[in-house]
Coordinates of N, CA, C and O in Angstrom, one line a residue:
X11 N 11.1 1.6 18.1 CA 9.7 1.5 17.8 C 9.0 0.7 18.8 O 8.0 1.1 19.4
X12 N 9.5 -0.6 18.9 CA 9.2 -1.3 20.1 C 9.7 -1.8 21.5 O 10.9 -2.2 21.5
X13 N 8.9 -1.7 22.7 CA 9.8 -2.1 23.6 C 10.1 -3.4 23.9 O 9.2 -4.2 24.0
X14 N 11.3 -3.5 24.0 CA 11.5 -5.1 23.9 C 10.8 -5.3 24.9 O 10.5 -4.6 25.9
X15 N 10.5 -6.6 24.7 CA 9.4 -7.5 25.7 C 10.4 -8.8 26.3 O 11.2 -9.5 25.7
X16 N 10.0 -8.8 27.3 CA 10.8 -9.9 28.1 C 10.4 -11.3 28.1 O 9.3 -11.9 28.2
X17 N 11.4 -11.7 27.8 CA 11.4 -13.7 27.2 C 11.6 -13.6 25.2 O 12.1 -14.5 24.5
X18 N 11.2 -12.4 24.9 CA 11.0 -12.8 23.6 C 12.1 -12.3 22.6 O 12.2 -11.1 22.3
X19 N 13.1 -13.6 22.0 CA 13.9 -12.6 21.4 C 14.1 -11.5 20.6 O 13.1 -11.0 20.2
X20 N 15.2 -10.8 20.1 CA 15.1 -9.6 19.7 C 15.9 -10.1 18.5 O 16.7 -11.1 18.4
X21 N 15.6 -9.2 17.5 CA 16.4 -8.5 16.2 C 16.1 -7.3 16.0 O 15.1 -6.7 16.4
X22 N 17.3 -6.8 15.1 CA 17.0 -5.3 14.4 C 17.1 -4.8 13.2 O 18.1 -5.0 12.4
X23 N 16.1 -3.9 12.9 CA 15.8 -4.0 11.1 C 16.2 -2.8 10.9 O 15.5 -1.9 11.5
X24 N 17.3 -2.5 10.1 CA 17.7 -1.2 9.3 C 16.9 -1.1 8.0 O 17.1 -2.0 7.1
X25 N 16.0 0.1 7.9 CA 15.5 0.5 7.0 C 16.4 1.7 6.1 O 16.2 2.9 6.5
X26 N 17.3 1.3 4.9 CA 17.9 2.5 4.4 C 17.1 2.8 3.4 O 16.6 2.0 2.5
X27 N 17.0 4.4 3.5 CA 16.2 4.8 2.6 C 16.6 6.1 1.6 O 17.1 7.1 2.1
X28 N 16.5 6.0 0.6 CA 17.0 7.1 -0.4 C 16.0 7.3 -2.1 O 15.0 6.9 -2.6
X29 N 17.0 8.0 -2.3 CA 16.1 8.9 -3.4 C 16.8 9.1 -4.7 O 18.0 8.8 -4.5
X30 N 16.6 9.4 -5.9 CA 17.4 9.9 -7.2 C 18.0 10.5 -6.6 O 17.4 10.6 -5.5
X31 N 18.9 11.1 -6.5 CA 19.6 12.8 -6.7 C 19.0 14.2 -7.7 O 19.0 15.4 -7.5
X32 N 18.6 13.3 -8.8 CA 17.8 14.3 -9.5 C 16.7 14.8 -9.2 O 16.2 15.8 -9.9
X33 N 16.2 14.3 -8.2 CA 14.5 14.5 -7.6 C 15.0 15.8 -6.6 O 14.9 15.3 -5.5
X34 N 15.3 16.5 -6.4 CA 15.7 17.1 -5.8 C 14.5 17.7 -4.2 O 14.6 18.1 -3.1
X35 N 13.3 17.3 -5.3 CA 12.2 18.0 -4.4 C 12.4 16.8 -2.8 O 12.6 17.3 -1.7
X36 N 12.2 15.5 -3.0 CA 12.3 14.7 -2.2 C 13.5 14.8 -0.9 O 13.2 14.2 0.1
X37 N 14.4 15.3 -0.9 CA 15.1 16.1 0.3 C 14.2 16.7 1.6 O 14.4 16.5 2.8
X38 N 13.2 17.3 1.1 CA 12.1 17.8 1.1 C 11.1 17.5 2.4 O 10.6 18.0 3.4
X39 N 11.0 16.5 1.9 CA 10.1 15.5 2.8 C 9.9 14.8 3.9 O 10.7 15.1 4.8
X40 N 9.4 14.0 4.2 CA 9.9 12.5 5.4 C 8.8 11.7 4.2 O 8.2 11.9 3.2
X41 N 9.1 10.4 5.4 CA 8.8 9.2 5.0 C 7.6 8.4 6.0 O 7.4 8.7 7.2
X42 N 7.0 7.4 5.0 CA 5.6 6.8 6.2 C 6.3 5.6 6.2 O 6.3 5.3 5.0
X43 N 6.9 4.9 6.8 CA 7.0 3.7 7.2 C 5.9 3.0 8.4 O 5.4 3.6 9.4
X44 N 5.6 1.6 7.9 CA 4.7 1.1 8.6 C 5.2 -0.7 9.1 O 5.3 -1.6 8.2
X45 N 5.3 -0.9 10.2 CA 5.7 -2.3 10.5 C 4.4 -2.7 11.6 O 4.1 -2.4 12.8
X46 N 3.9 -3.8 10.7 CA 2.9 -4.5 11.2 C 2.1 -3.5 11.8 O 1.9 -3.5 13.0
X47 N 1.6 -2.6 10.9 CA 0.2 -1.8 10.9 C 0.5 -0.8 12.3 O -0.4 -0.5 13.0
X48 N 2.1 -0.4 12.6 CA 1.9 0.8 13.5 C 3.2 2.1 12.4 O 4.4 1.9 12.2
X49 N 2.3 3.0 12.2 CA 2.9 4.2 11.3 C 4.2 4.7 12.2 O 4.1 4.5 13.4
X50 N 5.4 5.2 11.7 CA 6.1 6.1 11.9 C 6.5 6.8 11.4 O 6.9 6.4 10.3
X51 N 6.5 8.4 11.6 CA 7.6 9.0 10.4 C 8.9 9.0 10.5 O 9.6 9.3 11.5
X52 N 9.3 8.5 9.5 CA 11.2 9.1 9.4 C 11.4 9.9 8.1 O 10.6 10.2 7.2
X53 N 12.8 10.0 8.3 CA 13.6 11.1 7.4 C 14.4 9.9 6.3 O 14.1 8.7 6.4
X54 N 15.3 10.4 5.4 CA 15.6 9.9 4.3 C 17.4 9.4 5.1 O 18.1 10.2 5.6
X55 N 17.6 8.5 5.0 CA 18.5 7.9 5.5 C 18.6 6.3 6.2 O 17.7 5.6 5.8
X56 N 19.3 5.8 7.1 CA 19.1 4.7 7.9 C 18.3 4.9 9.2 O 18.7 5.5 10.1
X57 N 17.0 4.1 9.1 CA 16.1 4.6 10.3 C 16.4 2.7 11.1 O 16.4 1.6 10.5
X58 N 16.6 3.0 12.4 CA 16.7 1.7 13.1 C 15.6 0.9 14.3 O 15.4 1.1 15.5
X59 N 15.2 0.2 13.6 CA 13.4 -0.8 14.6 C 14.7 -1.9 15.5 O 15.8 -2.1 15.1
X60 N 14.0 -2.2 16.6 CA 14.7 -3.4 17.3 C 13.4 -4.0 17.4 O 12.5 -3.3 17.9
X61 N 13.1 -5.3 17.0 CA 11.3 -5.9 16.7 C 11.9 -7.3 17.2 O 13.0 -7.8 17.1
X62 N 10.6 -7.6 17.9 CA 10.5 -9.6 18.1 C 11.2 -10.3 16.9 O 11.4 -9.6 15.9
X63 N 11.5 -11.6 16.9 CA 12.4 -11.7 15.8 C 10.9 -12.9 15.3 O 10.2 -13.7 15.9
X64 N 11.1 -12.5 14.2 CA 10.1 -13.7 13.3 C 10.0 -12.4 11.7 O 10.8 -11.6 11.4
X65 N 8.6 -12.9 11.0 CA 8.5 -12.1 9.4 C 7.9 -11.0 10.2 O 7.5 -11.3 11.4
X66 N 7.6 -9.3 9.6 CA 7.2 -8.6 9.7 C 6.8 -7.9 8.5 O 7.5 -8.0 7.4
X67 N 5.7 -7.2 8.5 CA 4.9 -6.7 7.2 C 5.5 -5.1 7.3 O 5.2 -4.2 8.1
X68 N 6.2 -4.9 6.4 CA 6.9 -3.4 6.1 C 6.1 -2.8 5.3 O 5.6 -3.7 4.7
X69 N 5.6 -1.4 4.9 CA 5.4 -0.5 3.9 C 6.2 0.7 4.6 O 6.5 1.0 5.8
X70 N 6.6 1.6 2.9 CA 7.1 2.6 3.0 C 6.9 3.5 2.0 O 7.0 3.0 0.9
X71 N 6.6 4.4 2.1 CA 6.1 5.5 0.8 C 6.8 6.8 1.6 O 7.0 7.0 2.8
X72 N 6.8 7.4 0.5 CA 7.3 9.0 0.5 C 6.2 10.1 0.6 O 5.4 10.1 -0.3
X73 N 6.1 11.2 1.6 CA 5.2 12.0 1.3 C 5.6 13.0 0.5 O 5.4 14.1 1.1
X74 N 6.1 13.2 -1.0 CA 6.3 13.7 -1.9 C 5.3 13.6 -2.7 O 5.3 12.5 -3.4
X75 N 4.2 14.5 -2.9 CA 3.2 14.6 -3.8 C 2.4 13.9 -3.5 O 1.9 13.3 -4.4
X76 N 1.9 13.8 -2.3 CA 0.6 13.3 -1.4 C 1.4 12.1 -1.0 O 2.1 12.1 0.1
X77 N 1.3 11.0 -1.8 CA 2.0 9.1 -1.4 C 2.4 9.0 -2.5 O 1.7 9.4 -3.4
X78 N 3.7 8.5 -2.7 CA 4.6 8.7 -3.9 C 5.4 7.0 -3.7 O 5.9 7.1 -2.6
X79 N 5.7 5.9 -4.1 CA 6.8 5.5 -4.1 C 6.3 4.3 -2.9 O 7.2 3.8 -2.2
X80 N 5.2 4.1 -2.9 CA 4.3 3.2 -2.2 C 4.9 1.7 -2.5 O 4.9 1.2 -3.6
X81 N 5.7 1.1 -1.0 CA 6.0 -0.2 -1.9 C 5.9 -1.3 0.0 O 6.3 -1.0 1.1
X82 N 5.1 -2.6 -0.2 CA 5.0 -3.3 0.8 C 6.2 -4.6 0.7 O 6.7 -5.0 -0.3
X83 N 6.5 -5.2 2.1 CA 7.1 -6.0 2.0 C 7.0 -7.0 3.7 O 6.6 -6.5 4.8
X84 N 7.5 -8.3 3.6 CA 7.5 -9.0 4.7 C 9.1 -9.4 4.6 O 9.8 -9.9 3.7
X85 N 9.2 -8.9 6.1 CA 10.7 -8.8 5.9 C 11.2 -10.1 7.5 O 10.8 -9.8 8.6
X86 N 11.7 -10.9 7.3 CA 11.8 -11.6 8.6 C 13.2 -10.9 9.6 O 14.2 -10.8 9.0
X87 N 13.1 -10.6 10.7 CA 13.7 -10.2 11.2 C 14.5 -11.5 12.2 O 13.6 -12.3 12.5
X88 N 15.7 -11.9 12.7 CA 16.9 -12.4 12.7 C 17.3 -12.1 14.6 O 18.0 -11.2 15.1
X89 N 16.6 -13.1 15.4 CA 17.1 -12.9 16.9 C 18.7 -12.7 17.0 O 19.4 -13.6 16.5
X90 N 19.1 -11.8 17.6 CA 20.5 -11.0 18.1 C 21.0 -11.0 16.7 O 22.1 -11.5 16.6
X91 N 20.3 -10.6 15.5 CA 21.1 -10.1 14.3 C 20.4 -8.6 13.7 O 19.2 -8.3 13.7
X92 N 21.4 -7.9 13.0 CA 20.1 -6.8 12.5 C 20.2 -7.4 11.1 O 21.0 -8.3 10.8
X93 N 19.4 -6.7 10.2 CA 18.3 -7.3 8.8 C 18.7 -5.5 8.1 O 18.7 -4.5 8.8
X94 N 18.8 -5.5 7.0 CA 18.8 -4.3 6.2 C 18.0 -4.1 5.3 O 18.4 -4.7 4.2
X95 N 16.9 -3.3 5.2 CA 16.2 -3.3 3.8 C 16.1 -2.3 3.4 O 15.5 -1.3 3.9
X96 N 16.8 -2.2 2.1 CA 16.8 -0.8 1.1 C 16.1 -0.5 0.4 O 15.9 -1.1 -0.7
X97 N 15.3 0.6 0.7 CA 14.2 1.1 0.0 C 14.9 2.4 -0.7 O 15.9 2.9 -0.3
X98 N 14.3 2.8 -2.0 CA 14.3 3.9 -3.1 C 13.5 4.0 -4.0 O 13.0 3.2 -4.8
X99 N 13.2 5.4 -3.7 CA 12.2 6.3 -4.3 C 11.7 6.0 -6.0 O 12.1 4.9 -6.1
X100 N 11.3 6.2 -6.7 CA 11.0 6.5 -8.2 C 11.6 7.6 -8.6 O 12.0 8.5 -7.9
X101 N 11.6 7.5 -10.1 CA 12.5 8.6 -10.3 C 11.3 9.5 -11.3 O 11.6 10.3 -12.1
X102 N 9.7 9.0 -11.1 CA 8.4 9.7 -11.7 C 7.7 9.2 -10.4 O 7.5 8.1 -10.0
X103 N 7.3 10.6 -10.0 CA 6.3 10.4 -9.1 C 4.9 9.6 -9.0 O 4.2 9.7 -10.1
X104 N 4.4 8.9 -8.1 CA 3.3 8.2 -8.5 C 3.5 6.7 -9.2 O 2.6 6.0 -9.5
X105 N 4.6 6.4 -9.4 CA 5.2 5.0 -9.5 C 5.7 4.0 -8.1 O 6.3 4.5 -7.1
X106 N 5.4 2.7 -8.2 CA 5.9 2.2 -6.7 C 7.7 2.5 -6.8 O 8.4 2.8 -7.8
X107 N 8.0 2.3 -5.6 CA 9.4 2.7 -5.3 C 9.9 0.9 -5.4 O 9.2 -0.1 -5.6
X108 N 11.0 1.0 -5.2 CA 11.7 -0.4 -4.8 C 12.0 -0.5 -3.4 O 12.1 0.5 -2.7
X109 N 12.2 -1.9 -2.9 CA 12.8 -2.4 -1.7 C 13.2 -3.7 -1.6 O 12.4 -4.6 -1.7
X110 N 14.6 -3.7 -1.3 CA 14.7 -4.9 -1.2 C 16.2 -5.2 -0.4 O 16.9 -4.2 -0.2
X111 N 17.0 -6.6 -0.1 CA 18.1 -6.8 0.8 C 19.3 -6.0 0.3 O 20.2 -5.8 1.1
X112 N 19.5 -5.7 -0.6 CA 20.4 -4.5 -1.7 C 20.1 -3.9 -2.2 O 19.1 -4.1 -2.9
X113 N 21.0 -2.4 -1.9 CA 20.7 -1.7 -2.8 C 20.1 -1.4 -4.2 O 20.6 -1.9 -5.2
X114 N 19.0 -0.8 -4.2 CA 17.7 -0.9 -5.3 C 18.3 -0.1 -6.1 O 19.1 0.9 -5.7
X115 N 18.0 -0.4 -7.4 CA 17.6 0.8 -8.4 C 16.8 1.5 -8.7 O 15.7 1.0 -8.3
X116 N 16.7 3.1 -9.6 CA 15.7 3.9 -9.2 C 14.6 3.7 -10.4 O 14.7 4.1 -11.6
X117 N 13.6 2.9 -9.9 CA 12.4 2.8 -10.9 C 11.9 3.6 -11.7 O 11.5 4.6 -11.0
X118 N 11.5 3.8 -12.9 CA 11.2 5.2 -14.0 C 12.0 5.7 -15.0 O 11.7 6.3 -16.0
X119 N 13.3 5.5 -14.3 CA 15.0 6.1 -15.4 C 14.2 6.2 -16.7 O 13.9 7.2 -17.3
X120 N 14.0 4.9 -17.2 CA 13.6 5.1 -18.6 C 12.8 6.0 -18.9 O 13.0 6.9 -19.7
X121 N 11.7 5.7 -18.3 CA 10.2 6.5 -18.3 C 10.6 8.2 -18.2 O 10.3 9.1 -19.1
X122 N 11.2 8.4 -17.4 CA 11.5 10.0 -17.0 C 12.7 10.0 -18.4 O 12.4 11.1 -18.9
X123 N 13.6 9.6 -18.9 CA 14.3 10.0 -20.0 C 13.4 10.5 -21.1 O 13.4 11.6 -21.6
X124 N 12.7 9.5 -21.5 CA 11.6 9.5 -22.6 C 10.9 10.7 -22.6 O 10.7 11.4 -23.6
X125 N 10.4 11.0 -21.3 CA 9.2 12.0 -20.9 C 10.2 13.3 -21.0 O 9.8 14.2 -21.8
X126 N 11.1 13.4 -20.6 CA 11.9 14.9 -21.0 C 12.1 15.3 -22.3 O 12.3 16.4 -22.7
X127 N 12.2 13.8 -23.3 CA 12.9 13.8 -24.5 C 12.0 14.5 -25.2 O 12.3 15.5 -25.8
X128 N 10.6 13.8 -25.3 CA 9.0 14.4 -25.1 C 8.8 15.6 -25.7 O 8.7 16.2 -26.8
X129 N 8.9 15.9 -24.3 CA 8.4 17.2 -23.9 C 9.8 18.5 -24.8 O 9.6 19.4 -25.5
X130 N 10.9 17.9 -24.3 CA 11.9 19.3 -25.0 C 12.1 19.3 -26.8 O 12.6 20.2 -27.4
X131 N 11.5 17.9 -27.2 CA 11.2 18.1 -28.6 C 9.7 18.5 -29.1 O 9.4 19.0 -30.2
X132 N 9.1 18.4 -28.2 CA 7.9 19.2 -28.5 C 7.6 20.5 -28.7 O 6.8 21.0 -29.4
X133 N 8.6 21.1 -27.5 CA 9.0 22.5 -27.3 C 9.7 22.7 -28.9 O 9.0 23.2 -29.8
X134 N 10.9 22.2 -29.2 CA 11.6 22.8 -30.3 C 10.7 22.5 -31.6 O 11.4 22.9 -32.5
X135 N 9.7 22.1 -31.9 CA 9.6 22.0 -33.1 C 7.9 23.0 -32.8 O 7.2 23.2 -33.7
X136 N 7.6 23.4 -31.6 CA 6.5 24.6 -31.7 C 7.3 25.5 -31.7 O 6.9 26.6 -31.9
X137 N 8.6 25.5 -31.3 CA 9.3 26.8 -31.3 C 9.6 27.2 -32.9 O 9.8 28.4 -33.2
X138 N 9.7 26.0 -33.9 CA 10.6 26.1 -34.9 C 9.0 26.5 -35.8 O 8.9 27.1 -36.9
X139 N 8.4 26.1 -35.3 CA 6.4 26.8 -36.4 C 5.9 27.9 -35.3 O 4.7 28.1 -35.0
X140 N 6.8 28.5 -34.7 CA 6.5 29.9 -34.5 C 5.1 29.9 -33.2 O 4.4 30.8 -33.0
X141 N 5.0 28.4 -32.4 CA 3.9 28.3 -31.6 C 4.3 29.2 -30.4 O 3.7 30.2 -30.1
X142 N 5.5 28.9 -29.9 CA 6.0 28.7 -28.7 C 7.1 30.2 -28.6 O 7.7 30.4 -27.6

């Protein structure tokens, strides 16, 4: 992302990035990553910055249904060491995603169980009064 600059030490920040499995649509897409206000796109996996070493201001959202999964962070970056920060998606679109030094969990599980449960009993009992 950056070219190293001479005199100034270096670190490097692994952004891993992933998704539900269930989301299937998100395969789909790329990602906006942003480190100290300059955009890149990447893909869904480990994307690798080599940055001045001090804090840096991260955002990362999914372009899955416009900005999906929108989550900021300052991440300090570690001269001659790399830094890992794991971001993951939502598992309901339009919820912030997670990120953080481990592996995240997928935000919404509950939300998205409920909302299926919802919806497929809603179905059966207009199906069972002859709506549906």
């Amino acid at each position: 992302m950056t070219a190293p600059q001479p005199g100034l030490p270096m670190g490097r920040l692994a952004i891993d990035c992933s998704h539900p499995g269930s989301a299937a649509n998100y395969r789909k897409t790329t990602l906006d990553v942003t480190i100290d206000g300059r955009p890149v796109r990447t893909k869904w996996g480990v994307t690798w910055f080599d940055l001045p070493a001090g804090p840096h201001e991260v955002k990362v959202k999914s372009r899955y249904l416009g900005r999906t999964g929108a989550v900021q962070v300052v991440i300090p970056v570690i001269a001659g060491q790399q830094v890992t920060a794991y971001y993951r998606a939502p598992a309901i679109a339009f919820m912030p995603g997670s990120i953080g030094p481990v592996p995240q969990r997928t935000r919404g599980v509950t939300a998205a169980i409920v909302l299926v449960t919802v919806l497929v009993c809603a179905f059966v009992v207009l199906g069972l009064l002859g709506k549906f």
